[in-house]
Short mmCIF file of C-alpha atoms and ligand atoms in Angstrom, two decimals:
data_model
loop_
_atom_site.label_atom_id
_atom_site.label_comp_id
_atom_site.label_asym_id
_atom_site.label_seq_id
_atom_site.Cartn_x
_atom_site.Cartn_y
_atom_site.Cartn_z
CA MET A 1 0.00 0.00 0.00
CA ILE A 2 1.26 3.45 -0.90
CA LEU A 3 -0.33 6.29 1.04
CA ASP A 4 0.41 9.81 -0.13
CA HIS A 5 -0.60 13.28 1.06
CA SER A 6 -0.02 15.46 -1.94
CA TYR A 7 -2.95 17.82 -1.28
CA ALA A 8 -2.07 18.28 2.39
CA ASN A 9 1.62 18.80 1.63
CA GLU A 10 1.57 20.83 -1.58
CA LEU A 11 -1.49 22.96 -0.81
CA ASN A 12 -0.75 23.43 2.86
CA GLU A 13 -2.18 26.95 2.87
CA LEU A 14 -5.51 25.68 1.56
CA VAL A 15 -6.18 23.19 4.36
CA THR A 16 -6.55 22.78 8.10
CA HIS A 17 -4.76 19.83 9.71
CA LEU A 18 -7.07 17.83 11.97
CA THR A 19 -7.56 14.22 13.03
CA PRO A 20 -10.94 12.41 13.22
CA GLN A 21 -12.82 12.39 16.50
CA SER A 22 -14.34 9.03 17.33
CA LEU A 23 -17.94 8.42 18.35
CA LYS A 24 -19.31 6.68 21.42
CA ASN A 25 -18.97 2.92 20.88
CA ALA A 26 -18.04 3.38 17.20
CA ARG A 27 -18.16 0.08 15.30
CA VAL A 28 -17.61 -0.89 11.71
CA VAL A 29 -20.71 -2.37 10.08
CA ALA A 30 -19.74 -2.57 6.42
CA ILE A 31 -16.47 -2.90 4.53
CA ASN A 32 -16.44 -2.86 0.72
CA GLN A 33 -13.91 -5.68 0.39
CA SER A 34 -13.69 -5.69 -3.39
CA LEU A 35 -12.91 -1.96 -3.45
CA ARG A 36 -10.50 -2.43 -0.55
CA SER A 37 -8.55 -5.06 -2.44
CA GLN A 38 -8.55 -3.02 -5.68
CA LEU A 39 -6.99 -0.22 -3.70
CA ASN A 40 -4.57 -2.65 -2.08
CA LEU A 41 -5.47 -1.46 1.42
CA PRO A 42 -4.41 -3.77 4.26
CA TRP A 43 -7.30 -3.17 6.70
CA GLU A 44 -9.43 -6.24 6.26
CA THR A 45 -11.27 -6.52 9.57
CA GLN A 46 -13.49 -4.25 11.61
CA ASP A 47 -10.82 -3.93 14.32
CA ALA A 48 -8.19 -3.05 11.75
CA TRP A 49 -10.32 -0.15 10.50
CA LEU A 50 -11.00 1.14 14.01
CA GLU A 51 -7.30 1.06 14.75
CA ALA A 52 -6.43 2.74 11.43
CA LEU A 53 -8.97 5.50 12.03
CA PHE A 54 -8.59 6.29 15.68
CA SER A 55 -5.17 5.21 17.00
CA VAL A 56 -2.54 7.89 17.55
CA ASN A 57 -0.01 8.22 14.71
CA SER A 58 -1.92 5.90 12.42
CA PRO A 59 -0.57 6.25 8.85
CA LEU A 60 -4.14 6.70 7.60
CA THR A 61 -4.85 9.82 9.67
CA GLN A 62 -1.45 11.32 10.44
CA HIS A 63 -1.80 13.93 7.70
CA SER A 64 -5.58 14.25 7.50
CA VAL A 65 -6.96 17.68 6.56
CA ALA A 66 -10.16 19.65 6.10
CA GLN A 67 -10.37 21.41 2.74
CA LYS A 68 -11.69 24.92 2.10
CA TYR A 69 -14.16 25.57 -0.72
CA GLY A 70 -17.20 27.70 -1.51
CA GLY A 71 -20.16 27.13 -3.76
CA HIS A 72 -23.24 28.43 -5.52
CA GLN A 73 -26.16 27.12 -3.49
CA PHE A 74 -29.53 27.41 -5.21
CA GLY A 75 -28.00 30.04 -7.46
CA HIS A 76 -26.45 32.16 -4.69
CA TRP A 77 -22.74 32.43 -4.00
CA ASN A 78 -21.70 31.19 -0.54
CA PRO A 79 -18.02 31.64 0.36
CA ASP A 80 -18.45 30.05 3.80
CA LEU A 81 -18.23 26.39 2.86
CA GLY A 82 -15.60 23.74 3.34
CA ASP A 83 -15.21 20.33 4.92
CA GLY A 84 -17.43 21.06 7.92
CA ARG A 85 -17.85 17.45 8.88
CA GLY A 86 -15.39 15.56 6.74
CA LEU A 87 -11.66 15.04 6.44
CA LEU A 88 -9.43 14.02 3.59
CA LEU A 89 -7.64 11.23 5.44
CA SER A 90 -5.07 10.28 2.90
CA GLU A 91 -4.54 9.52 -0.77
CA VAL A 92 -3.79 6.01 -1.90
CA VAL A 93 -1.79 5.20 -5.01
CA THR A 94 -2.81 1.84 -6.50
CA PRO A 95 -0.40 -0.73 -7.95
CA GLU A 96 -1.44 0.63 -11.40
CA GLY A 97 -0.35 4.11 -10.35
CA LYS A 98 -3.87 5.58 -9.99
CA ARG A 99 -4.49 8.02 -7.16
CA PHE A 100 -7.63 8.04 -4.96
CA ASP A 101 -8.74 10.08 -1.96
CA LEU A 102 -9.90 8.36 1.20
CA HIS A 103 -12.34 10.77 2.80
CA LEU A 104 -14.12 10.37 6.13
CA LYS A 105 -17.58 11.92 6.48
CA GLY A 106 -18.91 12.63 9.99
CA SER A 107 -15.47 13.06 11.56
CA GLY A 108 -16.26 15.92 13.98
CA PRO A 109 -16.19 19.73 13.88
CA THR A 110 -13.70 21.70 11.77
CA PRO A 111 -13.16 25.44 11.28
CA TYR A 112 -15.73 25.19 8.44
CA SER A 113 -18.53 23.66 10.54
CA ARG A 114 -20.13 27.05 11.22
CA PHE A 115 -22.60 26.25 14.04
CA ALA A 116 -23.19 22.61 13.15
CA ASP A 117 -21.93 19.52 14.94
CA GLY A 118 -19.53 18.08 12.38
CA ARG A 119 -21.36 14.78 12.32
CA ALA A 120 -23.36 12.69 9.87
CA VAL A 121 -26.32 10.49 10.75
CA LEU A 122 -26.67 6.76 10.10
CA ARG A 123 -29.62 7.41 7.75
CA SER A 124 -27.64 9.62 5.39
CA THR A 125 -24.47 7.52 5.43
CA ILE A 126 -26.50 4.41 4.52
CA ARG A 127 -28.21 6.35 1.75
CA GLU A 128 -24.86 7.52 0.42
CA TYR A 129 -23.37 4.01 0.63
CA LEU A 130 -26.28 2.45 -1.28
CA ALA A 131 -26.52 5.20 -3.88
CA SER A 132 -22.85 5.44 -4.72
CA GLU A 133 -22.56 1.67 -5.15
CA ALA A 134 -25.86 1.44 -7.07
CA LEU A 135 -24.74 4.14 -9.51
CA PHE A 136 -21.30 2.66 -9.92
CA HIS A 137 -22.73 -0.73 -10.84
CA LEU A 138 -25.11 0.86 -13.33
CA GLY A 139 -22.06 2.36 -15.04
CA ILE A 140 -22.78 5.90 -13.86
CA PRO A 141 -19.62 7.65 -12.65
CA SER A 142 -19.77 8.10 -8.87
CA SER A 143 -17.72 8.33 -5.71
CA ARG A 144 -17.57 4.92 -4.01
CA ALA A 145 -18.30 3.74 -0.48
CA LEU A 146 -15.54 1.89 1.35
CA CYS A 147 -16.43 1.59 4.99
CA LEU A 148 -19.43 2.39 7.21
CA LEU A 149 -19.38 2.90 10.97
CA THR A 150 -22.29 3.22 13.33
CA SER A 151 -22.25 4.31 16.98
CA ASP A 152 -24.27 4.87 20.14
CA GLU A 153 -23.84 8.63 19.95
CA MET A 154 -27.00 10.58 19.27
CA VAL A 155 -27.13 13.84 17.33
CA TYR A 156 -30.11 16.04 16.68
CA ARG A 157 -31.55 16.71 13.23
CA GLU A 158 -35.35 16.98 13.00
CA LYS A 159 -35.24 14.35 15.72
CA SER A 160 -32.57 12.56 17.68
CA GLU A 161 -30.63 10.19 15.39
CA LYS A 162 -27.65 7.84 15.53
CA ALA A 163 -24.34 9.39 14.45
CA ALA A 164 -22.29 7.44 11.94
CA MET A 165 -19.27 7.77 9.65
CA LEU A 166 -18.57 6.84 6.05
CA ILE A 167 -15.24 6.49 4.28
CA ARG A 168 -15.68 7.30 0.62
CA VAL A 169 -13.31 7.05 -2.29
CA SER A 170 -12.95 9.34 -5.27
CA GLN A 171 -10.14 10.39 -7.65
CA SER A 172 -10.06 13.62 -5.66
CA HIS A 173 -12.46 15.78 -3.68
CA LEU A 174 -11.88 18.81 -5.88
CA ARG A 175 -15.22 20.48 -6.40
CA PHE A 176 -16.25 23.29 -8.74
CA GLY A 177 -16.48 25.31 -5.52
CA HIS A 178 -12.75 24.95 -4.74
CA PHE A 179 -11.83 26.91 -7.88
CA GLU A 180 -14.70 29.34 -7.50
CA TYR A 181 -13.68 30.16 -3.94
CA TYR A 182 -10.12 31.21 -4.77
CA PHE A 183 -11.33 33.15 -7.79
CA HIS A 184 -14.16 35.07 -6.08
CA SER A 185 -12.03 35.85 -3.02
CA GLN A 186 -9.41 37.14 -5.47
CA GLN A 187 -6.69 34.93 -3.99
CA LEU A 188 -5.26 34.42 -7.43
CA GLU A 189 -1.94 32.98 -6.26
CA LYS A 190 -3.81 30.25 -4.43
CA LEU A 191 -5.98 29.72 -7.47
CA GLN A 192 -2.79 29.32 -9.48
CA SER A 193 -1.50 26.75 -6.94
CA LEU A 194 -4.77 24.83 -7.25
CA PHE A 195 -4.45 24.74 -11.04
CA ASP A 196 -0.75 23.76 -10.83
CA TYR A 197 -1.73 20.96 -8.47
CA SER A 198 -4.56 19.84 -10.75
CA PHE A 199 -2.25 19.66 -13.77
CA LYS A 200 0.35 17.74 -11.79
CA TYR A 201 -1.99 15.08 -10.39
CA HIS A 202 -5.30 15.00 -12.22
CA PHE A 203 -4.94 16.52 -15.69
CA SER A 204 -1.29 15.68 -16.27
CA GLU A 205 -1.92 14.77 -19.93
CA TYR A 206 -2.54 18.48 -20.58
CA ALA A 207 0.26 19.95 -18.47
CA ASP A 208 2.71 20.36 -21.36
CA GLN A 209 0.16 21.35 -24.00
CA ALA A 210 -0.13 24.83 -25.43
CA ASN A 211 -3.41 25.70 -23.69
CA PRO A 212 -3.81 23.40 -20.68
CA HIS A 213 -6.63 25.39 -19.07
CA ALA A 214 -8.77 25.12 -22.21
CA LEU A 215 -8.19 21.37 -22.31
CA MET A 216 -8.95 20.96 -18.62
CA LEU A 217 -12.20 22.92 -18.85
CA SER A 218 -13.19 21.02 -21.95
CA LYS A 219 -12.58 17.71 -20.18
CA ILE A 220 -14.72 18.78 -17.21
CA VAL A 221 -17.49 19.91 -19.55
CA HIS A 222 -17.36 16.62 -21.44
CA ASP A 223 -17.35 14.44 -18.31
CA THR A 224 -20.13 16.43 -16.62
CA ALA A 225 -22.31 16.18 -19.73
CA THR A 226 -21.72 12.42 -19.91
CA MET A 227 -22.61 11.94 -16.25
CA ILE A 228 -25.82 13.97 -16.50
CA ALA A 229 -26.85 12.14 -19.70
CA LYS A 230 -26.60 8.92 -17.68
CA TRP A 231 -28.63 10.36 -14.79
CA GLN A 232 -31.37 11.27 -17.27
CA ALA A 233 -31.30 7.90 -19.01
CA TYR A 234 -31.43 5.85 -15.81
CA GLY A 235 -33.88 8.15 -14.04
CA PHE A 236 -31.67 9.54 -11.27
CA ASN A 237 -32.50 12.85 -9.57
CA HIS A 238 -29.53 14.21 -7.58
CA GLY A 239 -31.55 16.86 -5.84
CA VAL A 240 -28.84 19.30 -4.64
CA MET A 241 -26.75 20.32 -7.65
CA ASN A 242 -25.03 23.17 -5.82
CA THR A 243 -21.57 23.81 -7.26
CA ASP A 244 -19.94 22.60 -4.03
CA ASN A 245 -21.52 19.22 -4.78
CA MET A 246 -20.07 19.04 -8.32
CA SER A 247 -16.87 17.09 -8.83
CA ILE A 248 -14.31 18.21 -11.41
CA HIS A 249 -14.03 14.53 -12.39
CA GLY A 250 -17.63 14.40 -13.62
CA ILE A 251 -18.65 11.87 -11.02
CA THR A 252 -21.83 11.84 -8.93
CA PHE A 253 -20.89 13.28 -5.61
CA ASP A 254 -22.31 14.44 -2.26
CA PHE A 255 -25.56 12.54 -1.99
CA GLY A 256 -28.46 14.31 -0.30
CA PRO A 257 -32.18 13.76 -0.79
CA TYR A 258 -31.64 12.01 -4.17
CA ALA A 259 -34.11 9.59 -5.71
CA PHE A 260 -34.47 7.31 -8.67
CA LEU A 261 -37.75 7.90 -10.47
CA ASP A 262 -40.70 5.72 -9.56
CA ASP A 263 -43.75 6.76 -11.66
CA PHE A 264 -42.31 8.77 -14.50
CA ASP A 265 -42.82 12.47 -13.98
CA PRO A 266 -40.25 14.57 -15.88
CA ARG A 267 -40.81 17.45 -13.45
CA PHE A 268 -40.13 15.24 -10.42
CA ILE A 269 -38.49 17.01 -7.45
CA CYS A 270 -36.84 14.75 -4.86
CA ASN A 271 -35.63 17.53 -2.58
CA HIS A 272 -38.40 18.80 -0.30
CA SER A 273 -36.39 21.97 0.37
CA ASP A 274 -36.66 22.84 -3.36
CA PRO A 275 -40.33 23.72 -3.92
CA GLN A 276 -39.48 25.74 -7.06
CA GLY A 277 -37.88 22.68 -8.60
CA ARG A 278 -34.55 24.27 -9.46
CA TYR A 279 -33.03 20.80 -9.19
CA SER A 280 -35.98 18.84 -10.59
CA PHE A 281 -35.30 15.82 -12.83
CA ASP A 282 -35.77 17.59 -16.15
CA ASN A 283 -33.85 20.70 -15.02
CA GLN A 284 -30.65 18.69 -14.40
CA PRO A 285 -29.15 19.12 -17.90
CA GLY A 286 -29.70 22.90 -17.80
CA ILE A 287 -28.38 23.21 -14.25
CA GLY A 288 -25.28 21.22 -15.25
CA LEU A 289 -24.52 23.95 -17.80
CA TRP A 290 -25.32 26.71 -15.30
CA ASN A 291 -22.81 25.13 -12.90
CA LEU A 292 -20.16 24.84 -15.61
CA ASN A 293 -20.64 28.54 -16.37
CA ALA A 294 -20.05 29.26 -12.67
CA LEU A 295 -16.90 27.14 -12.70
CA ALA A 296 -15.71 28.78 -15.92
CA MET A 297 -15.47 32.13 -14.09
CA ALA A 298 -12.44 30.70 -12.28
CA PHE A 299 -10.81 30.08 -15.68
CA THR A 300 -11.17 33.73 -16.78
CA PRO A 301 -7.64 34.68 -15.64
CA TYR A 302 -6.36 32.11 -18.18
CA LEU A 303 -8.90 32.00 -21.00
CA SER A 304 -10.66 34.59 -23.14
CA ARG A 305 -14.43 34.93 -23.04
CA GLN A 306 -14.61 33.55 -26.58
CA GLU A 307 -12.52 30.49 -25.69
CA ILE A 308 -14.77 29.77 -22.70
CA THR A 309 -17.95 30.22 -24.77
CA ASN A 310 -16.65 27.81 -27.38
CA ILE A 311 -15.82 25.18 -24.76
CA LEU A 312 -19.18 25.48 -23.01
CA GLN A 313 -20.89 24.91 -26.35
CA GLU A 314 -19.50 21.37 -26.35
CA TYR A 315 -21.75 20.53 -23.39
CA GLU A 316 -25.12 20.20 -25.09
CA GLN A 317 -23.73 18.22 -28.01
CA GLN A 318 -21.99 15.71 -25.74
CA LEU A 319 -24.98 15.34 -23.45
CA LEU A 320 -27.39 14.71 -26.32
CA LYS A 321 -25.01 12.31 -28.02
CA GLU A 322 -24.51 10.24 -24.88
CA TYR A 323 -28.19 10.32 -23.96
CA ALA A 324 -29.28 9.21 -27.43
CA LYS A 325 -26.74 6.38 -27.37
CA ILE A 326 -28.04 5.01 -24.05
CA MET A 327 -31.70 5.47 -24.89
CA ARG A 328 -31.28 3.58 -28.15
CA ALA A 329 -29.61 0.76 -26.23
CA LYS A 330 -32.40 0.80 -23.66
CA CYS A 331 -35.02 0.55 -26.44
CA GLY A 332 -33.10 -2.06 -28.44
CA LEU A 333 -32.70 0.22 -31.46
CA ILE A 334 -29.40 0.06 -33.32
CA GLU A 335 -29.68 2.87 -35.83
CA PHE A 336 -29.46 6.53 -35.09
CA GLY A 337 -32.15 8.45 -36.95
CA ALA A 338 -35.31 10.52 -36.79
CA HIS A 339 -37.61 7.51 -36.82
CA ASN A 340 -35.93 5.89 -33.84
CA SER A 341 -35.82 9.20 -31.95
CA THR A 342 -39.58 9.48 -32.43
CA ILE A 343 -40.07 5.96 -31.04
CA ILE A 344 -38.00 6.77 -27.95
CA ASN A 345 -39.71 10.11 -27.33
CA GLU A 346 -43.20 8.68 -27.81
CA TRP A 347 -42.39 5.84 -25.39
CA LEU A 348 -41.26 8.40 -22.78
CA ASP A 349 -44.39 10.50 -23.38
CA MET A 350 -46.61 7.47 -22.89
CA LEU A 351 -44.82 6.52 -19.67
CA ALA A 352 -45.24 10.08 -18.39
CA SER A 353 -48.88 10.53 -19.36
CA GLU A 354 -49.86 7.13 -17.94
CA LYS A 355 -47.61 7.55 -14.86
CA LYS A 356 -45.77 4.29 -15.40
CA ASP A 357 -42.86 3.21 -13.24
CA TYR A 358 -39.79 4.35 -15.19
CA SER A 359 -37.39 1.44 -14.54
CA GLN A 360 -40.01 -1.29 -14.37
CA TYR A 361 -41.45 -0.36 -17.77
CA PHE A 362 -38.08 -0.26 -19.47
CA ARG A 363 -37.40 -3.71 -18.06
CA LEU A 364 -40.79 -4.96 -19.30
CA LEU A 365 -39.98 -3.55 -22.71
CA CYS A 366 -37.02 -5.95 -22.96
CA ASP A 367 -39.44 -8.90 -23.32
CA PHE A 368 -41.98 -7.14 -25.55
CA ASP A 369 -42.15 -8.33 -29.14
CA PRO A 370 -44.40 -5.91 -31.06
CA THR A 371 -44.96 -8.43 -33.87
CA LEU A 372 -46.75 -10.84 -31.52
CA LYS A 373 -50.24 -10.36 -30.18
CA ASP A 374 -48.99 -10.74 -26.62
CA THR A 375 -51.22 -8.45 -24.60
CA SER A 376 -49.61 -8.16 -21.16
CA LEU A 377 -47.77 -4.91 -21.81
CA ARG A 378 -50.44 -3.60 -24.20
CA ASP A 379 -53.19 -4.11 -21.63
CA SER A 380 -51.46 -2.01 -19.05
CA PHE A 381 -51.83 1.16 -21.17
CA ILE A 382 -55.12 2.98 -20.92
CA ASP A 383 -54.70 4.74 -24.27
CA ARG A 384 -54.49 1.46 -26.16
CA PRO A 385 -54.80 2.95 -29.71
CA ARG A 386 -51.82 5.19 -29.00
CA PHE A 387 -49.84 2.23 -27.75
CA GLU A 388 -50.75 0.19 -30.86
CA ARG A 389 -49.61 2.99 -33.20
CA TRP A 390 -46.36 3.20 -31.31
CA ALA A 391 -45.87 -0.60 -31.36
CA GLU A 392 -46.43 -0.56 -35.11
CA GLY A 393 -43.62 1.99 -35.55
CA LEU A 394 -41.39 -0.05 -33.29
CA SER A 395 -42.07 -3.19 -35.23
CA GLN A 396 -41.09 -1.48 -38.53
CA SER A 397 -37.87 -0.27 -37.00
CA ILE A 398 -36.97 -3.66 -35.60
CA ALA A 399 -37.73 -5.34 -38.93
CA GLU A 400 -35.00 -3.24 -40.56
CA GLN A 401 -32.45 -4.36 -37.95
CA ASP A 402 -30.20 -7.35 -38.40
CA TRP A 403 -30.95 -8.73 -34.92
CA THR A 404 -32.95 -11.71 -33.64
CA ASN A 405 -35.51 -11.08 -30.93
CA GLU A 406 -33.33 -12.98 -28.47
CA GLN A 407 -30.29 -10.85 -29.29
CA ARG A 408 -32.31 -7.68 -28.96
CA SER A 409 -33.84 -8.71 -25.66
CA ALA A 410 -30.51 -9.84 -24.17
CA SER A 411 -28.87 -6.59 -25.22
CA MET A 412 -31.69 -4.49 -23.74
CA LYS A 413 -31.42 -6.31 -20.43
CA LYS A 414 -27.86 -5.05 -20.09
CA HIS A 415 -29.13 -1.47 -20.21
CA ASN A 416 -32.40 -1.70 -18.25
CA PRO A 417 -31.76 -2.60 -14.62
CA ASN A 418 -33.89 -5.11 -12.82
CA TYR A 419 -32.89 -3.65 -9.45
CA ILE A 420 -32.92 0.06 -8.89
CA LEU A 421 -32.40 1.91 -5.63
CA ARG A 422 -35.84 2.77 -4.28
CA ASN A 423 -36.35 5.24 -1.47
CA TYR A 424 -38.91 3.10 0.28
CA LEU A 425 -36.55 0.12 0.30
CA ALA A 426 -33.65 2.28 1.44
CA GLN A 427 -35.90 3.45 4.28
CA GLN A 428 -36.60 -0.15 5.31
CA VAL A 429 -32.85 -0.83 5.31
CA ILE A 430 -32.35 2.25 7.49
CA ASP A 431 -35.12 1.31 9.96
CA ARG A 432 -33.56 -2.11 10.46
CA ALA A 433 -30.04 -0.71 10.73
CA GLU A 434 -31.13 1.75 13.41
CA GLU A 435 -32.13 -1.35 15.40
CA GLY A 436 -28.66 -2.79 14.82
CA ASP A 437 -29.66 -5.25 12.07
CA PHE A 438 -27.65 -4.79 8.86
CA SER A 439 -28.81 -7.99 7.11
CA LEU A 440 -31.24 -6.11 4.84
CA PHE A 441 -28.53 -3.55 4.02
CA ASP A 442 -26.21 -6.42 2.97
CA ALA A 443 -28.90 -8.13 0.89
CA TYR A 444 -30.01 -4.97 -0.92
CA LEU A 445 -26.43 -4.00 -1.60
CA THR A 446 -25.79 -7.43 -3.14
CA ALA A 447 -28.78 -7.01 -5.46
CA LEU A 448 -27.77 -3.45 -6.41
CA SER A 449 -24.24 -4.64 -7.16
CA CYS A 450 -25.55 -6.73 -10.11
CA PRO A 451 -28.51 -4.58 -11.16
CA PHE A 452 -29.07 -6.22 -14.54
CA ASN A 453 -29.34 -9.79 -13.22
CA GLU A 454 -32.37 -11.65 -11.92
CA HIS A 455 -32.23 -13.67 -8.69
CA PRO A 456 -35.41 -15.27 -7.32
CA GLU A 457 -34.04 -14.59 -3.84
CA TYR A 458 -34.08 -10.83 -4.47
CA ALA A 459 -37.43 -10.56 -6.27
CA LYS A 460 -38.73 -8.21 -3.57
CA PHE A 461 -36.09 -5.66 -4.56
CA ALA A 462 -37.28 -5.62 -8.18
CA ALA A 463 -40.89 -4.75 -7.46
CA PRO A 464 -42.02 -1.14 -7.94
CA PRO A 465 -43.11 0.59 -4.77
CA PRO A 466 -46.60 0.25 -3.31
CA ASP A 467 -48.49 3.57 -3.21
CA TRP A 468 -47.37 4.40 0.32
CA GLY A 469 -43.77 3.85 -0.77
CA LYS A 470 -43.91 6.53 -3.47
CA LYS A 471 -44.46 9.43 -1.16
CA ILE A 472 -41.70 9.08 1.39
CA GLU A 473 -40.42 12.54 2.22
CA ILE A 474 -36.67 12.78 2.12
CA SER A 475 -35.28 15.25 4.54
CA CYS A 476 -32.44 17.48 3.41
CA SER A 477 -30.78 17.37 6.84
CA SER A 478 -28.11 14.73 7.05
P1 AMP B 1 -23.91 19.37 2.33
O1 AMP B 1 -25.34 19.80 2.50
O2 AMP B 1 -23.59 18.06 3.04
O3 AMP B 1 -23.45 19.37 0.91
O4 AMP B 1 -23.04 20.46 3.10
C1 AMP B 1 -23.03 21.84 2.80
C2 AMP B 1 -22.04 22.51 3.72
O5 AMP B 1 -22.46 22.39 5.10
C3 AMP B 1 -20.63 21.92 3.69
O6 AMP B 1 -19.71 22.97 3.90
C4 AMP B 1 -20.65 20.95 4.84
O7 AMP B 1 -19.37 20.68 5.34
C5 AMP B 1 -21.49 21.70 5.86
N1 AMP B 1 -22.20 20.79 6.78
C6 AMP B 1 -23.30 20.04 6.51
N2 AMP B 1 -23.69 19.35 7.59
C7 AMP B 1 -22.82 19.67 8.58
C8 AMP B 1 -22.70 19.29 9.95
N3 AMP B 1 -23.54 18.44 10.53
N4 AMP B 1 -21.68 19.84 10.65
C9 AMP B 1 -20.82 20.70 10.08
N5 AMP B 1 -20.90 21.11 8.81
C10 AMP B 1 -21.89 20.60 8.06
MG1 MG B 2 -21.91 18.99 -0.07
#
């Protein structure tokens, strides 16, 4: 194992050195062993993690730091952000030479905590663990979850809740808000250090090019567009796309009151603190661009307005290209073209107007052969004539493809998950975990780790929610 502390050492003026503060009767309840072994980390047991986290002079925490950043929250600039309840413990360099941050959430107060307690609750750490792993296994770029700790310490949110900690892994924890902070506070030397650091460790392929800042911004634009295209295709609503929650690596990051869609409503809002729907499902592509504009301000000392405008124009193209590619795969359509776009759009319109469960109906579509008179899917649509017209168009399209039905169906099942993370199931996992029982957590995680498979044992995780399960309010406090 090679631990490194490049951020703490080379950007010493941008951090506060601190070690994690343990919780009453802290105990490790989940270790992501496959991720642990990919990272070549030695801590295999629960005791080993406790020792690594909380013993004096542990190599994992000896150089841990809180990072400073700012962010645009709901469109308003807030300079007073930073790791208020998290620490960058260490970086790990894998045997292949890749670098990852190990970050502990819920580690106690820091200078950036403002008046809050520096802690995270079990509910939100479980939600982050499940979501980051679910997204990763769907092929959606995300931070990963490595290790979960619970405790007997209570903290107050809307009610008294168990405090917990989560170690997460990501290429880095550099957010849009890091760059924005040093730009808006006009600390341009520090901004320069942050860029130098980024070119050394994260965008090194551009360091010696003629215009490295243009290439870096273009890469962030491209990766952000790709990530958001995948959110839209798989029905994921992040819920708090503030620029402090946006990673420069284009990965899903900082999970709050997120949700996967149940009944398809394009205007769905998962965050109950967002009544205007700034971060609603169908606003995500536009907000992604808004956020990239905010980030681009930090590039203005290096790039002309015209250069920035040109780079930002790449966003929409990339997002639409990626989205179309995935949607064609989900619908089993090989060719790109106006006819197939119409089929996809009409299918989405039907799902929305008949309030069908987004993931379940895409999965049902995998076994639908429009040339047969099979009625199970047809019968579930109230506007049957509309469905028949659509099925006729689909059948023409499929007839022109050089694919057997079996091939088409098998391919579609690799793009339409059988298991999706549902809020009502996550809540059942949380309720059990609060009682000290993590067996449902383990089982759900196993299902979500192979989302395209079918196991009779996990059938309950594939069912769409009952009516009561669709209206679970997700609190923003975490
Ligand atoms: P979040 O809503 O988790 O993205 O956090 C927004 C900002 O509030 C970040 O600067 C966090 O570090 C800070 N924050 C959130 N919750 C807490 C807490 N319980 N204690 C201290 N800081 C917090
Ligand atoms: Mg955040």
